[in-house]
mmCIF file with all atom_site columns, C-alpha atoms in Angstrom:
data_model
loop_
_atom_site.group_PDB
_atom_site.id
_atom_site.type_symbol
_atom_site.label_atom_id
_atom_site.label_alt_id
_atom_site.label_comp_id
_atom_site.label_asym_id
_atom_site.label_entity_id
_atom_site.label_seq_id
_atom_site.pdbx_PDB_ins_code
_atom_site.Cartn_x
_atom_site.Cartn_y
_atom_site.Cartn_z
_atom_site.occupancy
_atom_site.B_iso_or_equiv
_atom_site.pdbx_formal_charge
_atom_site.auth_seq_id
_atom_site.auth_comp_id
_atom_site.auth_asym_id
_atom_site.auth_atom_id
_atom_site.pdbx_PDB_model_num
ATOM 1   C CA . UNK A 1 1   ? 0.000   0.000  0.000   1.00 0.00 ? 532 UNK A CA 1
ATOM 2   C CA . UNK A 1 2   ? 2.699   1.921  0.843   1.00 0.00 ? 533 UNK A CA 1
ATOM 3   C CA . UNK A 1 3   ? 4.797   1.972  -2.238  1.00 0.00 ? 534 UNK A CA 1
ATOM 4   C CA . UNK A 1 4   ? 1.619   2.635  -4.404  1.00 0.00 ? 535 UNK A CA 1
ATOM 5   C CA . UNK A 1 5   ? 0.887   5.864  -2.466  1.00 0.00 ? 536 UNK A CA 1
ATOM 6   C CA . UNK A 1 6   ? 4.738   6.792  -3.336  1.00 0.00 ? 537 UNK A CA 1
ATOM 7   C CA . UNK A 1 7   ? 4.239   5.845  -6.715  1.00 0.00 ? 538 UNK A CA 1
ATOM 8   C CA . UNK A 1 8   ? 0.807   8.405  -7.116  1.00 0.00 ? 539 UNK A CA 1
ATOM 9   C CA . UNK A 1 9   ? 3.257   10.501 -5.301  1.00 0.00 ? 540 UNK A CA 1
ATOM 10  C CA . UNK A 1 10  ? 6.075   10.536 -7.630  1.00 0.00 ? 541 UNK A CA 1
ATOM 11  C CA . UNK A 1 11  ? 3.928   10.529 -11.036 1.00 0.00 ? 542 UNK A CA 1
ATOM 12  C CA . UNK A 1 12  ? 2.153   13.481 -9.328  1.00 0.00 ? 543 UNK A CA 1
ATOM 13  C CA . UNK A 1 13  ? 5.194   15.218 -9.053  1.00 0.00 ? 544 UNK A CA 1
ATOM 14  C CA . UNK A 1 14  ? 6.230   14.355 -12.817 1.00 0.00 ? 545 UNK A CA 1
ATOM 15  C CA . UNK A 1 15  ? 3.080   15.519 -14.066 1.00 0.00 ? 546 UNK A CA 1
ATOM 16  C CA . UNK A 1 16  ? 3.552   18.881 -12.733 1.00 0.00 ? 547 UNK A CA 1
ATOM 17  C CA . UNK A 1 17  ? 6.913   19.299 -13.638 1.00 0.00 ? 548 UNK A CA 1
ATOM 18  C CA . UNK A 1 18  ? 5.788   18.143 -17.214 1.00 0.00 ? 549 UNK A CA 1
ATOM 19  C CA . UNK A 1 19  ? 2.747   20.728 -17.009 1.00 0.00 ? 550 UNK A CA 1
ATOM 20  C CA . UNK A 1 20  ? 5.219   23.416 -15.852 1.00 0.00 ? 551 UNK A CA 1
ATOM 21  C CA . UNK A 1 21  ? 7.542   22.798 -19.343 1.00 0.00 ? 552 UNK A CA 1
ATOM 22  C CA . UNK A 1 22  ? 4.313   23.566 -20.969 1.00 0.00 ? 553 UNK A CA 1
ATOM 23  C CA . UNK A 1 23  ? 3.536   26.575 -19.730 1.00 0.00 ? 554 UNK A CA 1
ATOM 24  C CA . UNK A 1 24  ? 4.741   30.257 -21.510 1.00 0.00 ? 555 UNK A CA 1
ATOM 25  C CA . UNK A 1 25  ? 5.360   33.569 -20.078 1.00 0.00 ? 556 UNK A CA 1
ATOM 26  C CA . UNK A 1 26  ? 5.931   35.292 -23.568 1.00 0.00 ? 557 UNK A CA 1
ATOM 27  C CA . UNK A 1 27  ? 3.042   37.137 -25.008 1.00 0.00 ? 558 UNK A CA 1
ATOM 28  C CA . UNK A 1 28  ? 3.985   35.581 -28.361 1.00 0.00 ? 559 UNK A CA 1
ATOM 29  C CA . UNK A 1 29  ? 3.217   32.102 -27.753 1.00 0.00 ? 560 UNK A CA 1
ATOM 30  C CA . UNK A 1 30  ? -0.352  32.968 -26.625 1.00 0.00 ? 561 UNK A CA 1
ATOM 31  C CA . UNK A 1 31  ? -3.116  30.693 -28.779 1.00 0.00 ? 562 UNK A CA 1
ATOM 32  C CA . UNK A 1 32  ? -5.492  33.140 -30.319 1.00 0.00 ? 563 UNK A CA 1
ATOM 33  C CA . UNK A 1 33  ? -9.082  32.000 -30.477 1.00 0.00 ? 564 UNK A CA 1
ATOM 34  C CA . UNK A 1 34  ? -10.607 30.992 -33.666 1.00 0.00 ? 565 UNK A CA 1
ATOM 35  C CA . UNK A 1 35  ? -13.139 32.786 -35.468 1.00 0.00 ? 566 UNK A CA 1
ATOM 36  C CA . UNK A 1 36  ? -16.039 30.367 -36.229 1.00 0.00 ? 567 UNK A CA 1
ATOM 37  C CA . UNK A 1 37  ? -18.524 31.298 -38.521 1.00 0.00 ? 568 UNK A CA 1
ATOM 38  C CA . UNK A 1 38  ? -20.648 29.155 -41.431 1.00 0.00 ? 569 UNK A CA 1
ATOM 39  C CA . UNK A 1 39  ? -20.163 29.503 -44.293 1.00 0.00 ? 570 UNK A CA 1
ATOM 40  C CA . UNK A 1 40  ? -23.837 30.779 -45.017 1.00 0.00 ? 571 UNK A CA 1
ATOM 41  C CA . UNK A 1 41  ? -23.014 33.913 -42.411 1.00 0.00 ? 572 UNK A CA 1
ATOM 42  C CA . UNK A 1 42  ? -19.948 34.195 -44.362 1.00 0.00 ? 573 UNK A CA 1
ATOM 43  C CA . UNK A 1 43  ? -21.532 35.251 -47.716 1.00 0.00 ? 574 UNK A CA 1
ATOM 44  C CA . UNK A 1 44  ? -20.792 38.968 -48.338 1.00 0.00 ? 575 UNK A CA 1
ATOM 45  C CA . UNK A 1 45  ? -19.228 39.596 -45.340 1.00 0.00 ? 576 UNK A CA 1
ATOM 46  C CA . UNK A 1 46  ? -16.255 40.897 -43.826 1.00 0.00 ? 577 UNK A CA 1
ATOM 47  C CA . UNK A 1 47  ? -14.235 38.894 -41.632 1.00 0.00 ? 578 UNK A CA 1
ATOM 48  C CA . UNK A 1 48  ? -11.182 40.133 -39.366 1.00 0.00 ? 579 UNK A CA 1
ATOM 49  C CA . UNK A 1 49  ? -8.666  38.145 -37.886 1.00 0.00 ? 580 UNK A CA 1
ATOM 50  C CA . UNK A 1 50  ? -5.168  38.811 -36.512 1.00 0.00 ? 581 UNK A CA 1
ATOM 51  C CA . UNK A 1 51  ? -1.891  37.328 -37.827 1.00 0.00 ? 582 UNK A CA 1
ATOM 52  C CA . UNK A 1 52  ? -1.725  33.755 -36.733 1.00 0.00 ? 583 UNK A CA 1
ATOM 53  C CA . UNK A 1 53  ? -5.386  33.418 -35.878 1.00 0.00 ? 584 UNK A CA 1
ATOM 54  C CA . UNK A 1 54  ? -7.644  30.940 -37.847 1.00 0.00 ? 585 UNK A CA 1
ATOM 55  C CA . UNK A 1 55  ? -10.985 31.491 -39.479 1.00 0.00 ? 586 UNK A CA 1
ATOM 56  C CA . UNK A 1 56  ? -13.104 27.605 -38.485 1.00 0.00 ? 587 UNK A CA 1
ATOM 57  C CA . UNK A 1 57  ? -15.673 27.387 -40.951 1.00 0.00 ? 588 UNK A CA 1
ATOM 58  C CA . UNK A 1 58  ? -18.305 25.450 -39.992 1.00 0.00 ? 589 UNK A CA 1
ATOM 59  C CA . UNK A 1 59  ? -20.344 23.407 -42.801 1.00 0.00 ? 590 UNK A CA 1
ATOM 60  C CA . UNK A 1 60  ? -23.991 22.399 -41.891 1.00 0.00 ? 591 UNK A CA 1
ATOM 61  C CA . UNK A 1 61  ? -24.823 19.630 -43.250 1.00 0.00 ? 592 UNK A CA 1
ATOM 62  C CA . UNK A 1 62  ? -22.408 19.443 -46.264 1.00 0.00 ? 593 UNK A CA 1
ATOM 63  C CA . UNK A 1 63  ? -19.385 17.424 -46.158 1.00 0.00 ? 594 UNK A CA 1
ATOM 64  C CA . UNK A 1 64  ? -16.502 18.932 -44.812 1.00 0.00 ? 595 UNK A CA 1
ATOM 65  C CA . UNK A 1 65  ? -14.062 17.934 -47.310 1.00 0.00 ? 596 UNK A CA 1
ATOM 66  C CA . UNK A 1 66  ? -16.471 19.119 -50.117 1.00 0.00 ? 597 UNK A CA 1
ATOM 67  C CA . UNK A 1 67  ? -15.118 22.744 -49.868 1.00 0.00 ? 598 UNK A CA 1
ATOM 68  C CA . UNK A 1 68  ? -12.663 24.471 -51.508 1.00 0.00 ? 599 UNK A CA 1
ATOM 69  C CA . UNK A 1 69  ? -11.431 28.001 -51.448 1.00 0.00 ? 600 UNK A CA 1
ATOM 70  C CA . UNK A 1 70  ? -10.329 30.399 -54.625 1.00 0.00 ? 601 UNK A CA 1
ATOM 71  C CA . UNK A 1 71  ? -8.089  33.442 -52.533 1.00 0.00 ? 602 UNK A CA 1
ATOM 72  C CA . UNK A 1 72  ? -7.011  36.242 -54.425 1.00 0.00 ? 603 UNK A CA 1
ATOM 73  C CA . UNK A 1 73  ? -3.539  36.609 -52.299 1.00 0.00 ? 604 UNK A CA 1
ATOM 74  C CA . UNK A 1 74  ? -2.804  33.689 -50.498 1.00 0.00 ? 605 UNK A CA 1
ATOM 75  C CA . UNK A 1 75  ? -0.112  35.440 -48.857 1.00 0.00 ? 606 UNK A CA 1
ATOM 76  C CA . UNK A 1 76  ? -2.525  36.981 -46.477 1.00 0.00 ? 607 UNK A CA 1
ATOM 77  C CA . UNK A 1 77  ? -4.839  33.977 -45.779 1.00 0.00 ? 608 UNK A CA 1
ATOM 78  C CA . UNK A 1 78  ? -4.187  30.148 -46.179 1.00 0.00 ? 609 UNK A CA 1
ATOM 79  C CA . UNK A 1 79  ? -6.733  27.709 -46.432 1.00 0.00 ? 610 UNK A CA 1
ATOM 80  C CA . UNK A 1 80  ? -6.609  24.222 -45.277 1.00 0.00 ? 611 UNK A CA 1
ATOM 81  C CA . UNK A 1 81  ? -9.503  21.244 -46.352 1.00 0.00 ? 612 UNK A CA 1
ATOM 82  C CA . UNK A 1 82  ? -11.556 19.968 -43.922 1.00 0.00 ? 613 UNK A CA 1
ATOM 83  C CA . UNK A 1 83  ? -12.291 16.385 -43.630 1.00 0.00 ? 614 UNK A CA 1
ATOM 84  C CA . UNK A 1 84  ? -11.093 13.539 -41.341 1.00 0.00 ? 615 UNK A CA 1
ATOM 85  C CA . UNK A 1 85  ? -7.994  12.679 -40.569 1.00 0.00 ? 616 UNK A CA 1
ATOM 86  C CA . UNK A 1 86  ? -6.357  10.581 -37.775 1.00 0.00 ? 617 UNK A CA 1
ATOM 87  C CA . UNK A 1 87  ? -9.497  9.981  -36.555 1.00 0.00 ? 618 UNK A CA 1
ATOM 88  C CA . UNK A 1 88  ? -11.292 13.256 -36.024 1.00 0.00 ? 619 UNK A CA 1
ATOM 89  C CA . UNK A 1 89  ? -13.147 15.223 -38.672 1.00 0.00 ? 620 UNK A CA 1
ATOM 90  C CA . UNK A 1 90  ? -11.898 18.623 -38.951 1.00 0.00 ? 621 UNK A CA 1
ATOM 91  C CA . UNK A 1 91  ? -13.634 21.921 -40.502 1.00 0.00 ? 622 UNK A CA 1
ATOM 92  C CA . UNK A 1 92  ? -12.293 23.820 -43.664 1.00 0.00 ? 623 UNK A CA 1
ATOM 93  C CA . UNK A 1 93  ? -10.491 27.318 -42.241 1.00 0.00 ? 624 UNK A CA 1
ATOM 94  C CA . UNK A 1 94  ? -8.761  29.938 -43.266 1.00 0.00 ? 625 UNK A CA 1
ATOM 95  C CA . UNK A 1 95  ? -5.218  31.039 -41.501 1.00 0.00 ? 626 UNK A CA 1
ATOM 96  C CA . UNK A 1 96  ? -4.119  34.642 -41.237 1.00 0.00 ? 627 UNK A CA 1
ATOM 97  C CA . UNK A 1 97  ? -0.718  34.549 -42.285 1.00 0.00 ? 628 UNK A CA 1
ATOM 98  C CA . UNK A 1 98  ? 0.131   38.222 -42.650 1.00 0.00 ? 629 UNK A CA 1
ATOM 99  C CA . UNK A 1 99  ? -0.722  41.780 -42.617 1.00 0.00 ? 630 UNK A CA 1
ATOM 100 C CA . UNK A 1 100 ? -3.464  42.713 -45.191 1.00 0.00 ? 631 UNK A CA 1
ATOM 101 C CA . UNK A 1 101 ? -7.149  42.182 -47.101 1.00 0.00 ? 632 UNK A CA 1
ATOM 102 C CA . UNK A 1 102 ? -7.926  39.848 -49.687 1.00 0.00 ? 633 UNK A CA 1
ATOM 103 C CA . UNK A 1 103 ? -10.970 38.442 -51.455 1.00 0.00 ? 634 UNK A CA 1
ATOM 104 C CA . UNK A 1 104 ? -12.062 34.493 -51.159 1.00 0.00 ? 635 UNK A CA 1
ATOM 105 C CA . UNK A 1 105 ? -14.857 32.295 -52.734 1.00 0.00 ? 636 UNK A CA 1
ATOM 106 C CA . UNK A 1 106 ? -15.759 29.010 -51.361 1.00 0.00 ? 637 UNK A CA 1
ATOM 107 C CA . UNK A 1 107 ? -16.945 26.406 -53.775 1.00 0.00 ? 638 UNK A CA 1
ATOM 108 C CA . UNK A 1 108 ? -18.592 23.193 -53.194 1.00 0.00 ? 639 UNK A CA 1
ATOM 109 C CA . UNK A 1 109 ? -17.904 20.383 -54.887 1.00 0.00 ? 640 UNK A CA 1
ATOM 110 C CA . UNK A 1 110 ? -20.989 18.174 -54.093 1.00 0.00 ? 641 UNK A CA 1
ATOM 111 C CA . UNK A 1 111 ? -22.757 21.357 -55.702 1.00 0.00 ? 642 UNK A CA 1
ATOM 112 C CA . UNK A 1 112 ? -26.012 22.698 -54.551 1.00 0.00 ? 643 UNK A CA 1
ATOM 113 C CA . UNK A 1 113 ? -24.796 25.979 -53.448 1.00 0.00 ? 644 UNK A CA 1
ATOM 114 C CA . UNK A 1 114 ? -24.213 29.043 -54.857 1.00 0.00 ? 645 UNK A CA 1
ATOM 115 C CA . UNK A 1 115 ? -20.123 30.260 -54.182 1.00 0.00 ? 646 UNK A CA 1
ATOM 116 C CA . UNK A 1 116 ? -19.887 32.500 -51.116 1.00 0.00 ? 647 UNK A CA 1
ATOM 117 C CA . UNK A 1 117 ? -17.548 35.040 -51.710 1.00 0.00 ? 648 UNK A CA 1
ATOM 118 C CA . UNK A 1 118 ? -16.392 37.591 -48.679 1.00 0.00 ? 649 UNK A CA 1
ATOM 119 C CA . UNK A 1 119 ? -13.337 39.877 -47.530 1.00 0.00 ? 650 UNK A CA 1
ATOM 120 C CA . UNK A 1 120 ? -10.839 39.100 -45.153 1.00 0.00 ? 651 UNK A CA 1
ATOM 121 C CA . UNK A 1 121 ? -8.835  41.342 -43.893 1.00 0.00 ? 652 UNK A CA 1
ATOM 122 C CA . UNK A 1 122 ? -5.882  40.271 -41.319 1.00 0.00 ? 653 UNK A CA 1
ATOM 123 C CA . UNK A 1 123 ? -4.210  43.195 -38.975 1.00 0.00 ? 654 UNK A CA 1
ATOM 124 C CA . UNK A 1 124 ? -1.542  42.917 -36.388 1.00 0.00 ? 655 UNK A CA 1
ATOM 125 C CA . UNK A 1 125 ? -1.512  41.791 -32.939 1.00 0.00 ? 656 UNK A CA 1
ATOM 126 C CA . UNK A 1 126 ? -1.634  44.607 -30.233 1.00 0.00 ? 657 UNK A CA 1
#
């Protein structure tokens, strides 16, 4: 009994020190929320995110691998497919990769939907 409550001891003691190597003082390393929006509210709109955050675009009940995005400078905004992988299913997004505005239209490949076409425009972290 006694060397079990050592043992909780000790892996207690390794899982803070392994929590503690996780953890970041610098204001750079902060995560930055993701915008989530459909991509019916997206139509028209604009959207504004800050460098390095991400734009989750949520589907309905289309497939999420069945978008695709046409961006007029894709060194302002990536996009990345959803669909699953490594077991989880993952929504189609945008990332703001720099400083700036740019146009994108979202196609569906299943069809059915008109393309949704909206501004985004990225800006700098305070």
């Amino acid at each position: 009994m006694k060397t079990r409550i050592l043992a909780l001891a000790a892996a207690a003691v390794f899982a803070s020190f392994a929590l503690a190597g996780c953890s970041s003082s610098g204001d750079d390393s902060e995560v930055i929320a993701p915008v989530i929006m459909s991509a019916e509210e997206l139509q028209g709109e604009s959207v504004e995110l800050l460098v390095g955050q991400a734009l989750d675009i949520t589907t309905g009940d289309l497939a999420e691998d069945s978008y695709s995005a046409e961006i007029a400078d894709s060194s302002i905004v990536s996009f990345s497919k959803g669909g699953d992988r490594d077991g989880a299913t993952f929504n189609p997004g945008l990332m703001a990769e720099a400083v700036g505005e740019t146009e994108v239209t979202l196609t569906n490949d299943q069809g059915g939907i008109q393309p949704v076409e909206f501004t985004v425009t990225v800006v700098e972290k305070e």
